[in-house]
């Protein structure tokens, strides 16, 4: 696979591939580049629906000029992986995973924290460790973990030996996140029902709100049932592996 930066012609081919509704993998094969390179390029420059080759090329040139003017401090060399994995490969996946989380609507810093926790084998890091890995300020990490705790995507544990908090992803994280989403759906459904009653169920606005309330109510109930079912299935699978 060729190395070096993407050229302007490469970016035009990426734009053409997106217009043809090709996957990132298919576009990467055309360019003979890693899929992660194409994923980062697209997500960094507007996403699949707003990617423009010329704009992306100019933006990259501006970033390169700023980088030459004020080069960032070198990142510490990654420690050897006890499982025999290439640290660069792990880091590459973490960056690609971050971009995909951003595409789902999660803010970038919060997505970076999640990617760090998912790709470290302990599933647990301190604020200082997160700041070092992401090369950001402690204040940025504090804001990110507060947001993720509120979404129930991570939880906080007190490390009594080191007298500091650790942020953890455990087996039930997505179960709790689904329940949080279901609770929000229930609140919105109730509000829509109230609105329908106030505006009049026989009016266009009232009927619209009534439909919204019924839809969100049923979806929320289905979400809870599905989450509980698959939680039991995966718990049984984990028990069988132990």
mmCIF file of N, CA and C in Angstrom, residues 95-204:
data_model
loop_
_atom_site.group_PDB
_atom_site.id
_atom_site.type_symbol
_atom_site.label_atom_id
_atom_site.label_comp_id
_atom_site.label_asym_id
_atom_site.label_seq_id
_atom_site.Cartn_x
_atom_site.Cartn_y
_atom_site.Cartn_z
ATOM 1 N N UNK A 95 -8.406 5.398 16.971
ATOM 2 C CA UNK A 95 -8.709 6.637 16.260
ATOM 3 C C UNK A 95 -9.902 6.450 15.322
ATOM 4 N N UNK A 96 -9.921 5.301 14.643
ATOM 5 C CA UNK A 96 -11.051 5.037 13.727
ATOM 6 C C UNK A 96 -12.356 4.881 14.510
ATOM 7 N N UNK A 97 -12.275 4.207 15.668
ATOM 8 C CA UNK A 97 -13.448 4.006 16.508
ATOM 9 C C UNK A 97 -13.960 5.351 17.035
ATOM 10 N N UNK A 98 -13.033 6.235 17.380
ATOM 11 C CA UNK A 98 -13.415 7.571 17.838
ATOM 12 C C UNK A 98 -14.212 8.298 16.767
ATOM 13 N N UNK A 99 -13.735 8.256 15.533
ATOM 14 C CA UNK A 99 -14.419 8.958 14.451
ATOM 15 C C UNK A 99 -15.818 8.399 14.232
ATOM 16 N N UNK A 100 -15.972 7.090 14.357
ATOM 17 C CA UNK A 100 -17.293 6.480 14.171
ATOM 18 C C UNK A 100 -18.240 6.873 15.305
ATOM 19 N N UNK A 101 -17.726 6.951 16.538
ATOM 20 C CA UNK A 101 -18.549 7.404 17.660
ATOM 21 C C UNK A 101 -18.976 8.852 17.462
ATOM 22 N N UNK A 102 -18.057 9.678 16.943
ATOM 23 C CA UNK A 102 -18.400 11.071 16.654
ATOM 24 C C UNK A 102 -19.532 11.130 15.630
ATOM 25 N N UNK A 103 -19.485 10.246 14.643
ATOM 26 C CA UNK A 103 -20.517 10.231 13.602
ATOM 27 C C UNK A 103 -21.888 9.875 14.165
ATOM 28 N N UNK A 104 -21.934 9.180 15.314
ATOM 29 C CA UNK A 104 -23.226 8.848 15.937
ATOM 30 C C UNK A 104 -23.785 10.004 16.748
ATOM 31 N N UNK A 105 -22.999 11.078 16.903
ATOM 32 C CA UNK A 105 -23.480 12.237 17.645
ATOM 33 C C UNK A 105 -22.793 12.466 18.970
ATOM 34 N N UNK A 106 -21.872 11.591 19.367
ATOM 35 C CA UNK A 106 -21.144 11.779 20.619
ATOM 36 C C UNK A 106 -20.066 12.839 20.404
ATOM 37 N N UNK A 107 -19.963 13.847 21.278
ATOM 38 C CA UNK A 107 -18.912 14.864 21.111
ATOM 39 C C UNK A 107 -17.520 14.234 21.055
ATOM 40 N N UNK A 108 -16.610 14.884 20.336
ATOM 41 C CA UNK A 108 -15.315 14.272 20.037
ATOM 42 C C UNK A 108 -14.525 13.894 21.281
ATOM 43 N N UNK A 109 -14.453 14.765 22.274
ATOM 44 C CA UNK A 109 -13.666 14.445 23.459
ATOM 45 C C UNK A 109 -14.260 13.245 24.200
ATOM 46 N N UNK A 110 -15.582 13.206 24.296
ATOM 47 C CA UNK A 110 -16.241 12.094 24.954
ATOM 48 C C UNK A 110 -16.022 10.800 24.163
ATOM 49 N N UNK A 111 -16.052 10.915 22.844
ATOM 50 C CA UNK A 111 -15.797 9.739 21.997
ATOM 51 C C UNK A 111 -14.376 9.234 22.189
ATOM 52 N N UNK A 112 -13.408 10.166 22.322
ATOM 53 C CA UNK A 112 -12.024 9.759 22.549
ATOM 54 C C UNK A 112 -11.848 9.020 23.859
ATOM 55 N N UNK A 113 -12.528 9.494 24.920
ATOM 56 C CA UNK A 113 -12.451 8.806 26.216
ATOM 57 C C UNK A 113 -13.043 7.397 26.103
ATOM 58 N N UNK A 114 -14.194 7.286 25.463
ATOM 59 C CA UNK A 114 -14.809 5.966 25.300
ATOM 60 C C UNK A 114 -13.887 5.027 24.530
ATOM 61 N N UNK A 115 -13.300 5.521 23.443
ATOM 62 C CA UNK A 115 -12.406 4.680 22.641
ATOM 63 C C UNK A 115 -11.205 4.223 23.458
ATOM 64 N N UNK A 116 -10.658 5.112 24.286
ATOM 65 C CA UNK A 116 -9.530 4.742 25.157
ATOM 66 C C UNK A 116 -9.927 3.606 26.097
ATOM 67 N N UNK A 117 -11.088 3.748 26.726
ATOM 68 C CA UNK A 117 -11.511 2.745 27.705
ATOM 69 C C UNK A 117 -11.836 1.409 27.038
ATOM 70 N N UNK A 118 -12.411 1.467 25.847
ATOM 71 C CA UNK A 118 -12.751 0.217 25.159
ATOM 72 C C UNK A 118 -11.519 -0.517 24.649
ATOM 73 N N UNK A 119 -10.474 0.209 24.298
ATOM 74 C CA UNK A 119 -9.315 -0.438 23.680
ATOM 75 C C UNK A 119 -8.190 -0.733 24.671
ATOM 76 N N UNK A 120 -8.366 -0.370 25.945
ATOM 77 C CA UNK A 120 -7.379 -0.797 26.942
ATOM 78 C C UNK A 120 -7.914 -2.067 27.612
ATOM 79 N N UNK A 121 -7.043 -3.021 27.863
ATOM 80 C CA UNK A 121 -7.487 -4.324 28.352
ATOM 81 C C UNK A 121 -8.088 -4.267 29.745
ATOM 82 N N UNK A 122 -7.676 -3.304 30.550
ATOM 83 C CA UNK A 122 -8.240 -3.191 31.896
ATOM 84 C C UNK A 122 -9.661 -2.639 31.868
ATOM 85 N N UNK A 123 -10.014 -1.894 30.821
ATOM 86 C CA UNK A 123 -11.304 -1.236 30.785
ATOM 87 C C UNK A 123 -11.446 -0.194 31.871
ATOM 88 N N UNK A 124 -10.326 0.276 32.403
ATOM 89 C CA UNK A 124 -10.329 1.188 33.544
ATOM 90 C C UNK A 124 -9.102 2.085 33.470
ATOM 91 N N UNK A 125 -9.322 3.411 33.539
ATOM 92 C CA UNK A 125 -8.222 4.372 33.507
ATOM 93 C C UNK A 125 -8.533 5.528 34.456
ATOM 94 N N UNK A 126 -7.495 6.146 34.989
ATOM 95 C CA UNK A 126 -7.677 7.344 35.798
ATOM 96 C C UNK A 126 -7.775 8.554 34.881
ATOM 97 N N UNK A 127 -8.182 9.685 35.460
ATOM 98 C CA UNK A 127 -8.257 10.917 34.676
ATOM 99 C C UNK A 127 -6.882 11.296 34.143
ATOM 100 N N UNK A 128 -5.844 11.106 34.970
ATOM 101 C CA UNK A 128 -4.485 11.441 34.534
ATOM 102 C C UNK A 128 -4.049 10.564 33.367
ATOM 103 N N UNK A 129 -4.392 9.272 33.436
ATOM 104 C CA UNK A 129 -4.024 8.355 32.347
ATOM 105 C C UNK A 129 -4.763 8.718 31.070
ATOM 106 N N UNK A 130 -6.037 9.101 31.181
ATOM 107 C CA UNK A 130 -6.799 9.513 30.003
ATOM 108 C C UNK A 130 -6.213 10.784 29.395
ATOM 109 N N UNK A 131 -5.861 11.731 30.244
ATOM 110 C CA UNK A 131 -5.276 12.979 29.747
ATOM 111 C C UNK A 131 -3.964 12.716 29.016
ATOM 112 N N UNK A 132 -3.151 11.786 29.551
ATOM 113 C CA UNK A 132 -1.878 11.459 28.913
ATOM 114 C C UNK A 132 -2.094 10.763 27.579
ATOM 115 N N UNK A 133 -3.026 9.826 27.527
ATOM 116 C CA UNK A 133 -3.268 9.092 26.284
ATOM 117 C C UNK A 133 -3.823 10.002 25.193
ATOM 118 N N UNK A 134 -4.734 10.902 25.570
ATOM 119 C CA UNK A 134 -5.383 11.760 24.591
ATOM 120 C C UNK A 134 -4.654 13.075 24.377
ATOM 121 N N UNK A 135 -3.639 13.346 25.235
ATOM 122 C CA UNK A 135 -2.826 14.555 25.137
ATOM 123 C C UNK A 135 -3.703 15.799 25.206
ATOM 124 N N UNK A 136 -4.565 15.826 26.251
ATOM 125 C CA UNK A 136 -5.448 16.964 26.484
ATOM 126 C C UNK A 136 -5.325 17.372 27.946
ATOM 127 N N UNK A 137 -5.991 18.454 28.308
ATOM 128 C CA UNK A 137 -5.905 18.966 29.673
ATOM 129 C C UNK A 137 -6.789 18.153 30.615
ATOM 130 N N UNK A 138 -6.459 18.135 31.906
ATOM 131 C CA UNK A 138 -7.322 17.472 32.900
ATOM 132 C C UNK A 138 -8.738 18.044 32.903
ATOM 133 N N UNK A 139 -8.872 19.355 32.641
ATOM 134 C CA UNK A 139 -10.209 19.962 32.609
ATOM 135 C C UNK A 139 -11.066 19.364 31.492
ATOM 136 N N UNK A 140 -10.444 19.074 30.347
ATOM 137 C CA UNK A 140 -11.177 18.458 29.236
ATOM 138 C C UNK A 140 -11.649 17.062 29.614
ATOM 139 N N UNK A 141 -10.803 16.310 30.312
ATOM 140 C CA UNK A 141 -11.181 14.966 30.744
ATOM 141 C C UNK A 141 -12.306 15.038 31.768
ATOM 142 N N UNK A 142 -12.223 15.992 32.691
ATOM 143 C CA UNK A 142 -13.261 16.140 33.714
ATOM 144 C C UNK A 142 -14.621 16.382 33.074
ATOM 145 N N UNK A 143 -14.663 17.242 32.076
ATOM 146 C CA UNK A 143 -15.924 17.519 31.378
ATOM 147 C C UNK A 143 -16.423 16.285 30.637
ATOM 148 N N UNK A 144 -15.507 15.570 29.997
ATOM 149 C CA UNK A 144 -15.893 14.394 29.207
ATOM 150 C C UNK A 144 -16.450 13.287 30.089
ATOM 151 N N UNK A 145 -15.760 12.985 31.194
ATOM 152 C CA UNK A 145 -16.233 11.882 32.040
ATOM 153 C C UNK A 145 -17.542 12.248 32.725
ATOM 154 N N UNK A 146 -17.735 13.540 33.026
ATOM 155 C CA UNK A 146 -19.009 13.961 33.603
ATOM 156 C C UNK A 146 -20.161 13.708 32.640
ATOM 157 N N UNK A 147 -19.935 14.024 31.370
ATOM 158 C CA UNK A 147 -20.956 13.781 30.342
ATOM 159 C C UNK A 147 -21.234 12.284 30.209
ATOM 160 N N UNK A 148 -20.183 11.472 30.134
ATOM 161 C CA UNK A 148 -20.355 10.030 29.929
ATOM 162 C C UNK A 148 -21.007 9.361 31.133
ATOM 163 N N UNK A 149 -20.686 9.844 32.334
ATOM 164 C CA UNK A 149 -21.373 9.310 33.522
ATOM 165 C C UNK A 149 -22.859 9.634 33.466
ATOM 166 N N UNK A 150 -23.183 10.848 33.032
ATOM 167 C CA UNK A 150 -24.578 11.234 32.926
ATOM 168 C C UNK A 150 -25.345 10.381 31.929
ATOM 169 N N UNK A 151 -24.659 9.924 30.874
ATOM 170 C CA UNK A 151 -25.272 9.048 29.878
ATOM 171 C C UNK A 151 -25.199 7.573 30.294
ATOM 172 N N UNK A 152 -24.593 7.310 31.432
ATOM 173 C CA UNK A 152 -24.420 5.954 31.969
ATOM 174 C C UNK A 152 -23.602 5.067 31.037
ATOM 175 N N UNK A 153 -22.659 5.686 30.320
ATOM 176 C CA UNK A 153 -21.770 4.921 29.453
ATOM 177 C C UNK A 153 -20.501 4.484 30.182
ATOM 178 N N UNK A 154 -20.176 5.156 31.272
ATOM 179 C CA UNK A 154 -19.054 4.749 32.121
ATOM 180 C C UNK A 154 -19.492 4.893 33.569
ATOM 181 N N UNK A 155 -18.726 4.316 34.477
ATOM 182 C CA UNK A 155 -18.976 4.529 35.897
ATOM 183 C C UNK A 155 -17.650 4.827 36.589
ATOM 184 N N UNK A 156 -17.763 5.421 37.762
ATOM 185 C CA UNK A 156 -16.600 5.848 38.522
ATOM 186 C C UNK A 156 -16.377 4.888 39.684
ATOM 187 N N UNK A 157 -15.128 4.469 39.874
ATOM 188 C CA UNK A 157 -14.748 3.635 41.007
ATOM 189 C C UNK A 157 -13.646 4.335 41.787
ATOM 190 N N UNK A 158 -13.682 4.210 43.104
ATOM 191 C CA UNK A 158 -12.643 4.802 43.937
ATOM 192 C C UNK A 158 -11.523 3.795 44.148
ATOM 193 N N UNK A 159 -10.322 4.151 43.740
ATOM 194 C CA UNK A 159 -9.139 3.325 43.981
ATOM 195 C C UNK A 159 -8.585 3.714 45.352
ATOM 196 N N UNK A 160 -8.878 2.888 46.348
ATOM 197 C CA UNK A 160 -8.492 3.242 47.720
ATOM 198 C C UNK A 160 -6.985 3.208 47.922
ATOM 199 N N UNK A 161 -6.287 2.393 47.152
ATOM 200 C CA UNK A 161 -4.833 2.324 47.311
ATOM 201 C C UNK A 161 -4.172 3.601 46.817
ATOM 202 N N UNK A 162 -4.622 4.102 45.682
ATOM 203 C CA UNK A 162 -4.008 5.304 45.109
ATOM 204 C C UNK A 162 -4.781 6.575 45.459
ATOM 205 N N UNK A 163 -5.932 6.390 46.130
ATOM 206 C CA UNK A 163 -6.769 7.509 46.550
ATOM 207 C C UNK A 163 -7.140 8.432 45.385
ATOM 208 N N UNK A 164 -7.590 7.815 44.323
ATOM 209 C CA UNK A 164 -8.080 8.582 43.182
ATOM 210 C C UNK A 164 -9.129 7.756 42.457
ATOM 211 N N UNK A 165 -9.914 8.431 41.619
ATOM 212 C CA UNK A 165 -10.995 7.757 40.903
ATOM 213 C C UNK A 165 -10.474 7.089 39.639
ATOM 214 N N UNK A 166 -11.115 5.988 39.306
ATOM 215 C CA UNK A 166 -10.878 5.318 38.034
ATOM 216 C C UNK A 166 -12.210 5.278 37.287
ATOM 217 N N UNK A 167 -12.122 5.393 35.976
ATOM 218 C CA UNK A 167 -13.315 5.382 35.137
ATOM 219 C C UNK A 167 -13.360 4.052 34.390
ATOM 220 N N UNK A 168 -14.531 3.414 34.459
ATOM 221 C CA UNK A 168 -14.637 1.995 34.110
ATOM 222 C C UNK A 168 -15.752 1.776 33.095
ATOM 223 N N UNK A 169 -15.489 0.859 32.169
ATOM 224 C CA UNK A 169 -16.539 0.296 31.316
ATOM 225 C C UNK A 169 -16.724 -1.152 31.744
ATOM 226 N N UNK A 170 -17.940 -1.534 32.072
ATOM 227 C CA UNK A 170 -18.166 -2.924 32.477
ATOM 228 C C UNK A 170 -19.171 -3.597 31.549
ATOM 229 N N UNK A 171 -19.541 -4.842 31.892
ATOM 230 C CA UNK A 171 -20.372 -5.651 31.004
ATOM 231 C C UNK A 171 -21.772 -5.069 30.785
ATOM 232 N N UNK A 172 -22.269 -4.314 31.770
ATOM 233 C CA UNK A 172 -23.644 -3.823 31.687
ATOM 234 C C UNK A 172 -23.750 -2.405 31.136
ATOM 235 N N UNK A 173 -22.662 -1.866 30.594
ATOM 236 C CA UNK A 173 -22.685 -0.463 30.211
ATOM 237 C C UNK A 173 -23.761 -0.164 29.172
ATOM 238 N N UNK A 174 -23.876 -1.004 28.145
ATOM 239 C CA UNK A 174 -24.859 -0.696 27.105
ATOM 240 C C UNK A 174 -26.270 -1.016 27.562
ATOM 241 N N UNK A 175 -26.417 -1.959 28.500
ATOM 242 C CA UNK A 175 -27.730 -2.207 29.085
ATOM 243 C C UNK A 175 -28.213 -0.949 29.810
ATOM 244 N N UNK A 176 -27.348 -0.367 30.631
ATOM 245 C CA UNK A 176 -27.733 0.837 31.355
ATOM 246 C C UNK A 176 -27.986 2.001 30.397
ATOM 247 N N UNK A 177 -27.179 2.089 29.330
ATOM 248 C CA UNK A 177 -27.382 3.162 28.356
ATOM 249 C C UNK A 177 -28.731 3.019 27.655
ATOM 250 N N UNK A 178 -29.106 1.767 27.336
ATOM 251 C CA UNK A 178 -30.403 1.537 26.705
ATOM 252 C C UNK A 178 -31.545 1.898 27.646
ATOM 253 N N UNK A 179 -31.401 1.565 28.941
ATOM 254 C CA UNK A 179 -32.440 1.924 29.898
ATOM 255 C C UNK A 179 -32.554 3.442 30.031
ATOM 256 N N UNK A 180 -31.400 4.133 30.007
ATOM 257 C CA UNK A 180 -31.436 5.594 30.063
ATOM 258 C C UNK A 180 -32.160 6.167 28.849
ATOM 259 N N UNK A 181 -31.908 5.567 27.673
ATOM 260 C CA UNK A 181 -32.593 6.008 26.459
ATOM 261 C C UNK A 181 -34.085 5.738 26.556
ATOM 262 N N UNK A 182 -34.446 4.572 27.119
ATOM 263 C CA UNK A 182 -35.865 4.237 27.272
ATOM 264 C C UNK A 182 -36.556 5.201 28.231
ATOM 265 N N UNK A 183 -35.855 5.584 29.299
ATOM 266 C CA UNK A 183 -36.446 6.541 30.238
ATOM 267 C C UNK A 183 -36.688 7.890 29.563
ATOM 268 N N UNK A 184 -35.737 8.315 28.730
ATOM 269 C CA UNK A 184 -35.919 9.575 28.002
ATOM 270 C C UNK A 184 -37.100 9.475 27.042
ATOM 271 N N UNK A 185 -37.234 8.326 26.361
ATOM 272 C CA UNK A 185 -38.374 8.129 25.468
ATOM 273 C C UNK A 185 -39.689 8.235 26.233
ATOM 274 N N UNK A 186 -39.701 7.652 27.449
ATOM 275 C CA UNK A 186 -40.918 7.682 28.258
ATOM 276 C C UNK A 186 -41.279 9.111 28.650
ATOM 277 N N UNK A 187 -40.274 9.909 29.004
ATOM 278 C CA UNK A 187 -40.522 11.309 29.367
ATOM 279 C C UNK A 187 -41.071 12.079 28.165
ATOM 280 N N UNK A 188 -40.455 11.862 27.001
ATOM 281 C CA UNK A 188 -40.930 12.549 25.796
ATOM 282 C C UNK A 188 -42.329 12.092 25.413
ATOM 283 N N UNK A 189 -42.598 10.785 25.577
ATOM 284 C CA UNK A 189 -43.933 10.263 25.265
ATOM 285 C C UNK A 189 -44.984 10.899 26.157
ATOM 286 N N UNK A 190 -44.687 11.023 27.448
ATOM 287 C CA UNK A 190 -45.636 11.642 28.374
ATOM 288 C C UNK A 190 -45.869 13.117 28.014
ATOM 289 N N UNK A 191 -44.772 13.808 27.684
ATOM 290 C CA UNK A 191 -44.900 15.224 27.326
ATOM 291 C C UNK A 191 -45.734 15.388 26.057
ATOM 292 N N UNK A 192 -45.513 14.498 25.081
ATOM 293 C CA UNK A 192 -46.282 14.571 23.838
ATOM 294 C C UNK A 192 -47.757 14.300 24.102
ATOM 295 N N UNK A 193 -48.033 13.340 24.998
ATOM 296 C CA UNK A 193 -49.426 13.063 25.351
ATOM 297 C C UNK A 193 -50.089 14.257 26.021
ATOM 298 N N UNK A 194 -49.355 14.909 26.929
ATOM 299 C CA UNK A 194 -49.887 16.119 27.572
ATOM 300 C C UNK A 194 -50.174 17.196 26.530
ATOM 301 N N UNK A 195 -49.218 17.354 25.584
ATOM 302 C CA UNK A 195 -49.401 18.363 24.546
ATOM 303 C C UNK A 195 -50.612 18.083 23.679
ATOM 304 N N UNK A 196 -50.831 16.804 23.364
ATOM 305 C CA UNK A 196 -51.986 16.436 22.555
ATOM 306 C C UNK A 196 -53.281 16.800 23.275
ATOM 307 N N UNK A 197 -53.307 16.557 24.594
ATOM 308 C CA UNK A 197 -54.500 16.903 25.356
ATOM 309 C C UNK A 197 -54.740 18.401 25.417
ATOM 310 N N UNK A 198 -53.662 19.170 25.572
ATOM 311 C CA UNK A 198 -53.796 20.622 25.672
ATOM 312 C C UNK A 198 -54.200 21.258 24.347
ATOM 313 N N UNK A 199 -53.626 20.757 23.258
ATOM 314 C CA UNK A 199 -53.893 21.351 21.945
ATOM 315 C C UNK A 199 -55.153 20.799 21.290
ATOM 316 N N UNK A 200 -55.601 19.654 21.806
ATOM 317 C CA UNK A 200 -56.789 19.033 21.230
ATOM 318 C C UNK A 200 -56.427 17.898 20.299
ATOM 319 N N UNK A 201 -56.836 16.686 20.668
ATOM 320 C CA UNK A 201 -56.462 15.507 19.879
ATOM 321 C C UNK A 201 -57.029 15.537 18.472
ATOM 322 N N UNK A 202 -58.098 16.351 18.238
ATOM 323 C CA UNK A 202 -58.710 16.408 16.909
ATOM 324 C C UNK A 202 -58.122 17.517 16.044
ATOM 325 N N UNK A 203 -57.091 18.202 16.561
ATOM 326 C CA UNK A 203 -56.412 19.220 15.752
ATOM 327 C C UNK A 203 -55.177 18.611 15.107
ATOM 328 N N UNK A 204 -54.683 19.188 14.008
ATOM 329 C CA UNK A 204 -53.477 18.629 13.369
ATOM 330 C C UNK A 204 -52.288 18.549 14.317
#
